[in-house]
Amino acid sequence: LIMFLIFILSMTLGRELLLAGQGSLSSFVIVHFSGYLFFFLLPVEALIPYYYSLGYSFSQLLILAMITAIAAQMIDYGIGRLAPSHITENLVGERRYEKIQKFVDNYGGRIIVFFNLFPLSSSVLSAIAGVLEYNFWKWAFYSSLGLLIKYSVILFVLAKWF
């Protein structure tokens, strides 16, 4: 699966850059989505300045970044949710698992928003939230809020500088 995703990613973006000299919104969607899958870890925030410089609008990039990031993070969350809890408890230890669970119950929203503000970490955290069976709707809200803040700041800074 990972090799297939790498192949699609390479063929799409590589072909567009070589033939057209610039990326299209379809390449943005594929690369951005792929970068938010926890097993792919790409700093996709770097795509925003590049595609903005190609003339794509603030609203296009914000909407597509939000949709692709949330869709990929839902997959991450789902994969984490499918992990059997007894295996997770055995890996971490039942006592430590309960301690982590209590911490996440108390501070989960703030943690999710915070980690979504930075590159690379939010997709892994989404899988962990699934493993810990964090409430899906709370996770989706806090994850979306963090992403909205991050991409709004990136695009606002770009709009002011360029």
C-alpha angles and dihedrals in degrees: 000000000000092000090050091051092048090050093050091045093050095045095048101044097031094049093048094048093048097044103035102022091229141059127256128217089258091059089047091053094048096045095041093048092047092049092060094055106104094229093053104050107187124164092239094168085082088068092068098069091043095052092040089056089053089063102261112146130252091244095048093052095043094050095045093044091051095046096046095043093049093045092051092044089052088058090049091050091048093050089051091047091053091058107105109248094222090059091049092048091050092050095049100025125252096258094048090044090055091047092051090046091054092047091050092047090054101039105015098115094052092044092051094048091046095049092047089059092068134060123261100003103080097068093053090046090053090057090048091050088054092049090051089047092236110182107279096218093049090047091049092049096048093041092051091047092052092047092047091052093047097048094040090054093046093049094042091053091047092049091051096046099042 
